């Protein structure tokens, strides 16, 4: 059985969503990074970076949330969450890298420095930078979704999970002006209506 380490309100969210979409049996070891549970000697043997999530599949260990989601989708979701063609596989990987490099850092900075951190720890310039930088990649995403419901092959896939969770985490998208991008807004609503996503809060 697969074992996933991490808590719901973390990047483990996309891994939990992928597992729930596919109905794959797994054990969820709730590991709270904020409380230091990912820095114990036992956990560092699983992920020496000291971060969640991490996945164990027998003797195989994998960390990095988007890699885990793609691994699970490819192993258990061929033809559903994982596309059939090499070209669409390339697009799945493209969108994962795009989300990581172009969007996630700024979203996380905004979340921390405008919403989560106590005032004395906040750096307002990082939240302001996020608001300044994010409209450009959001326009790229909005254009890519024009005339289509999903990112790859026009069917729901792990690409939608990896990218949408960047914006859905803690509902941060509501504070980033995403409502000015109609295609992105409609897409986020479609993916957030999925039963597997709706189930995730019960996994806290």
Tab-separated table of C-alpha atoms in Angstrom:
chain	number	residue	atom	x	y	z
A	1	UNK	CA	0.000	0.000	0.000
A	2	UNK	CA	1.098	3.544	-0.694
A	3	UNK	CA	1.929	5.765	2.280
A	4	UNK	CA	1.642	9.539	1.938
A	5	UNK	CA	3.203	11.812	4.542
A	6	UNK	CA	1.892	15.346	4.899
A	7	UNK	CA	-1.075	17.389	6.046
A	8	UNK	CA	-4.062	18.654	4.079
A	9	UNK	CA	-3.085	22.328	4.296
A	10	UNK	CA	0.226	21.915	2.512
A	11	UNK	CA	1.521	20.934	-0.893
A	12	UNK	CA	0.471	17.380	0.043
A	13	UNK	CA	-3.004	18.561	-0.933
A	14	UNK	CA	-2.424	17.846	-4.636
A	15	UNK	CA	-1.137	14.345	-3.839
A	16	UNK	CA	-4.170	13.567	-1.689
A	17	UNK	CA	-6.434	14.850	-4.459
A	18	UNK	CA	-4.758	12.629	-7.045
A	19	UNK	CA	-5.074	9.559	-4.824
A	20	UNK	CA	-8.714	10.289	-4.081
A	21	UNK	CA	-9.552	10.858	-7.757
A	22	UNK	CA	-8.152	7.431	-8.628
A	23	UNK	CA	-9.502	5.571	-5.596
A	24	UNK	CA	-6.066	4.134	-4.881
A	25	UNK	CA	-5.767	2.572	-1.393
A	26	UNK	CA	-3.237	4.486	0.674
A	27	UNK	CA	-2.233	5.242	4.216
A	28	UNK	CA	-2.204	8.919	5.175
A	29	UNK	CA	0.394	9.722	7.832
A	30	UNK	CA	-0.540	13.241	8.910
A	31	UNK	CA	2.786	15.021	9.226
A	32	UNK	CA	2.641	18.673	10.227
A	33	UNK	CA	5.656	20.532	8.925
A	34	UNK	CA	4.820	23.676	10.910
A	35	UNK	CA	5.051	21.728	14.164
A	36	UNK	CA	8.435	20.293	13.214
A	37	UNK	CA	7.150	16.796	12.511
A	38	UNK	CA	9.046	16.703	9.223
A	39	UNK	CA	12.363	17.414	10.963
A	40	UNK	CA	12.500	14.330	13.146
A	41	UNK	CA	15.321	11.828	12.537
A	42	UNK	CA	12.732	9.268	11.421
A	43	UNK	CA	11.175	11.549	8.822
A	44	UNK	CA	14.519	12.844	7.556
A	45	UNK	CA	15.301	9.270	6.514
A	46	UNK	CA	12.285	9.516	4.203
A	47	UNK	CA	12.868	13.060	2.961
A	48	UNK	CA	16.251	14.534	3.914
A	49	UNK	CA	14.970	17.989	2.916
A	50	UNK	CA	12.648	17.956	5.903
A	51	UNK	CA	9.572	18.908	3.892
A	52	UNK	CA	6.202	17.349	3.159
A	53	UNK	CA	4.855	15.598	1.236
A	54	UNK	CA	6.709	12.364	0.754
A	55	UNK	CA	5.489	9.089	-0.682
A	56	UNK	CA	6.498	5.506	0.018
A	57	UNK	CA	5.483	2.812	-2.455
A	58	UNK	CA	7.013	-0.347	-1.051
A	59	UNK	CA	10.744	0.343	-0.952
A	60	UNK	CA	10.408	3.246	-3.382
A	61	UNK	CA	10.465	6.770	-1.897
A	62	UNK	CA	9.561	9.963	-3.736
A	63	UNK	CA	9.322	13.574	-2.645
A	64	UNK	CA	8.232	16.834	-4.306
A	65	UNK	CA	4.465	17.153	-4.523
A	66	UNK	CA	4.039	17.571	-8.279
A	67	UNK	CA	6.371	14.649	-8.951
A	68	UNK	CA	4.320	12.509	-6.550
A	69	UNK	CA	1.051	13.502	-8.201
A	70	UNK	CA	2.439	12.686	-11.667
A	71	UNK	CA	3.918	9.377	-10.469
A	72	UNK	CA	0.598	8.267	-8.959
A	73	UNK	CA	-1.333	9.441	-12.037
A	74	UNK	CA	0.982	7.616	-14.444
A	75	UNK	CA	1.069	4.404	-12.408
A	76	UNK	CA	-2.632	4.170	-11.593
A	77	UNK	CA	-4.395	6.570	-13.964
A	78	UNK	CA	-3.326	5.700	-17.496
A	79	UNK	CA	-5.972	7.034	-19.852
A	80	UNK	CA	-7.688	9.062	-17.142
A	81	UNK	CA	-5.544	11.410	-15.053
A	82	UNK	CA	-2.503	10.472	-17.122
A	83	UNK	CA	-2.752	11.098	-20.876
A	84	UNK	CA	-2.273	8.465	-23.550
A	85	UNK	CA	0.038	10.337	-25.925
A	86	UNK	CA	3.660	11.360	-25.482
A	87	UNK	CA	2.756	14.852	-26.655
A	88	UNK	CA	0.159	15.248	-23.908
A	89	UNK	CA	2.623	13.826	-21.380
A	90	UNK	CA	4.932	16.622	-22.409
A	91	UNK	CA	2.180	19.143	-21.761
A	92	UNK	CA	1.511	17.656	-18.306
A	93	UNK	CA	5.169	18.166	-17.407
A	94	UNK	CA	5.209	21.606	-19.033
A	95	UNK	CA	2.344	22.830	-16.875
A	96	UNK	CA	3.858	21.399	-13.688
A	97	UNK	CA	7.128	23.221	-14.306
A	98	UNK	CA	5.304	26.383	-15.347
A	99	UNK	CA	3.241	26.407	-12.157
A	100	UNK	CA	6.346	25.906	-10.024
A	101	UNK	CA	8.504	28.500	-11.776
A	102	UNK	CA	6.060	31.190	-12.840
A	103	UNK	CA	3.321	31.188	-10.204
A	104	UNK	CA	3.794	29.204	-7.001
A	105	UNK	CA	6.577	31.220	-5.374
A	106	UNK	CA	4.605	34.436	-5.736
A	107	UNK	CA	1.345	32.868	-4.535
A	108	UNK	CA	3.065	31.427	-1.460
A	109	UNK	CA	4.762	34.756	-0.735
A	110	UNK	CA	1.415	36.534	-0.906
A	111	UNK	CA	-0.250	33.902	1.270
A	112	UNK	CA	2.430	34.198	3.928
A	113	UNK	CA	3.092	37.926	3.933
A	114	UNK	CA	-0.464	39.182	3.401
A	115	UNK	CA	-2.535	36.541	5.200
A	116	UNK	CA	-0.790	33.948	7.362
A	117	UNK	CA	2.254	35.386	9.109
A	118	UNK	CA	1.811	37.580	12.182
A	119	UNK	CA	2.358	41.269	11.359
A	120	UNK	CA	5.863	41.376	12.796
A	121	UNK	CA	7.021	38.617	10.428
A	122	UNK	CA	5.435	39.985	7.274
A	123	UNK	CA	7.383	41.558	4.432
A	124	UNK	CA	4.783	43.673	2.610
A	125	UNK	CA	7.100	44.156	-0.376
A	126	UNK	CA	6.834	40.434	-1.178
A	127	UNK	CA	3.041	40.539	-1.164
A	128	UNK	CA	3.148	43.643	-3.354
A	129	UNK	CA	5.568	41.955	-5.746
A	130	UNK	CA	3.195	39.014	-6.094
A	131	UNK	CA	0.309	41.293	-7.032
A	132	UNK	CA	2.524	43.041	-9.562
A	133	UNK	CA	4.006	39.911	-11.167
A	134	UNK	CA	1.115	37.437	-11.229
A	135	UNK	CA	-1.166	39.051	-13.842
A	136	UNK	CA	1.270	38.101	-16.637
A	137	UNK	CA	1.315	34.330	-15.974
A	138	UNK	CA	-2.396	34.377	-15.176
A	139	UNK	CA	-2.967	35.852	-18.634
A	140	UNK	CA	-0.944	32.953	-20.110
A	141	UNK	CA	-3.149	30.482	-18.235
A	142	UNK	CA	-6.312	32.319	-19.243
A	143	UNK	CA	-5.301	32.254	-22.922
A	144	UNK	CA	-4.453	28.537	-22.728
A	145	UNK	CA	-7.947	27.790	-21.369
A	146	UNK	CA	-9.766	29.788	-24.050
A	147	UNK	CA	-12.320	27.537	-25.726
A	148	UNK	CA	-11.438	24.509	-23.589
A	149	UNK	CA	-12.457	23.112	-20.221
A	150	UNK	CA	-9.133	21.612	-19.105
A	151	UNK	CA	-5.429	22.106	-19.729
A	152	UNK	CA	-4.362	18.919	-21.531
A	153	UNK	CA	-6.346	16.962	-24.096
A	154	UNK	CA	-9.448	18.886	-23.011
A	155	UNK	CA	-10.120	16.364	-20.255
A	156	UNK	CA	-9.446	16.572	-16.541
A	157	UNK	CA	-5.933	15.355	-15.760
A	158	UNK	CA	-3.117	15.612	-13.255
A	159	UNK	CA	-2.094	18.811	-15.055
A	160	UNK	CA	-5.261	20.466	-13.759
A	161	UNK	CA	-4.555	19.161	-10.252
A	162	UNK	CA	-0.961	20.398	-10.197
A	163	UNK	CA	-1.750	23.849	-11.523
A	164	UNK	CA	-5.067	24.540	-9.795
A	165	UNK	CA	-3.829	23.601	-6.329
A	166	UNK	CA	-1.341	26.465	-6.534
A	167	UNK	CA	-4.285	28.875	-6.659
A	168	UNK	CA	-6.833	26.937	-4.606
A	169	UNK	CA	-4.606	26.555	-1.538
A	170	UNK	CA	-6.294	28.490	1.272
A	171	UNK	CA	-8.529	30.152	-1.356
A	172	UNK	CA	-5.676	32.571	-2.039
A	173	UNK	CA	-6.930	33.110	-5.609
A	174	UNK	CA	-9.766	35.244	-4.230
A	175	UNK	CA	-7.213	37.877	-3.235
A	176	UNK	CA	-5.113	37.906	-6.406
A	177	UNK	CA	-7.511	39.388	-8.928
A	178	UNK	CA	-8.147	36.036	-10.571
A	179	UNK	CA	-11.792	37.027	-11.032
A	180	UNK	CA	-10.640	39.335	-13.851
A	181	UNK	CA	-9.588	36.251	-15.852
A	182	UNK	CA	-12.826	34.596	-16.875
A	183	UNK	CA	-11.385	31.406	-18.331
A	184	UNK	CA	-9.285	30.784	-15.219
A	185	UNK	CA	-12.234	31.495	-12.924
A	186	UNK	CA	-14.505	29.068	-14.785
A	187	UNK	CA	-11.818	26.383	-14.807
A	188	UNK	CA	-11.158	26.739	-11.079
A	189	UNK	CA	-14.864	26.353	-10.406
A	190	UNK	CA	-15.053	23.207	-12.547
A	191	UNK	CA	-12.145	21.517	-10.838
A	192	UNK	CA	-13.216	22.608	-7.347
A	193	UNK	CA	-16.653	21.044	-7.943
A	194	UNK	CA	-15.110	17.587	-8.281
A	195	UNK	CA	-16.114	15.195	-5.462
A	196	UNK	CA	-12.499	14.228	-4.734
A	197	UNK	CA	-11.569	17.868	-4.109
A	198	UNK	CA	-14.664	18.392	-1.977
A	199	UNK	CA	-13.646	15.411	0.166
A	200	UNK	CA	-10.188	16.745	1.050
A	201	UNK	CA	-11.125	18.878	4.089
A	202	UNK	CA	-12.319	15.690	5.805
A	203	UNK	CA	-8.744	14.351	5.587
A	204	UNK	CA	-7.357	16.985	7.982
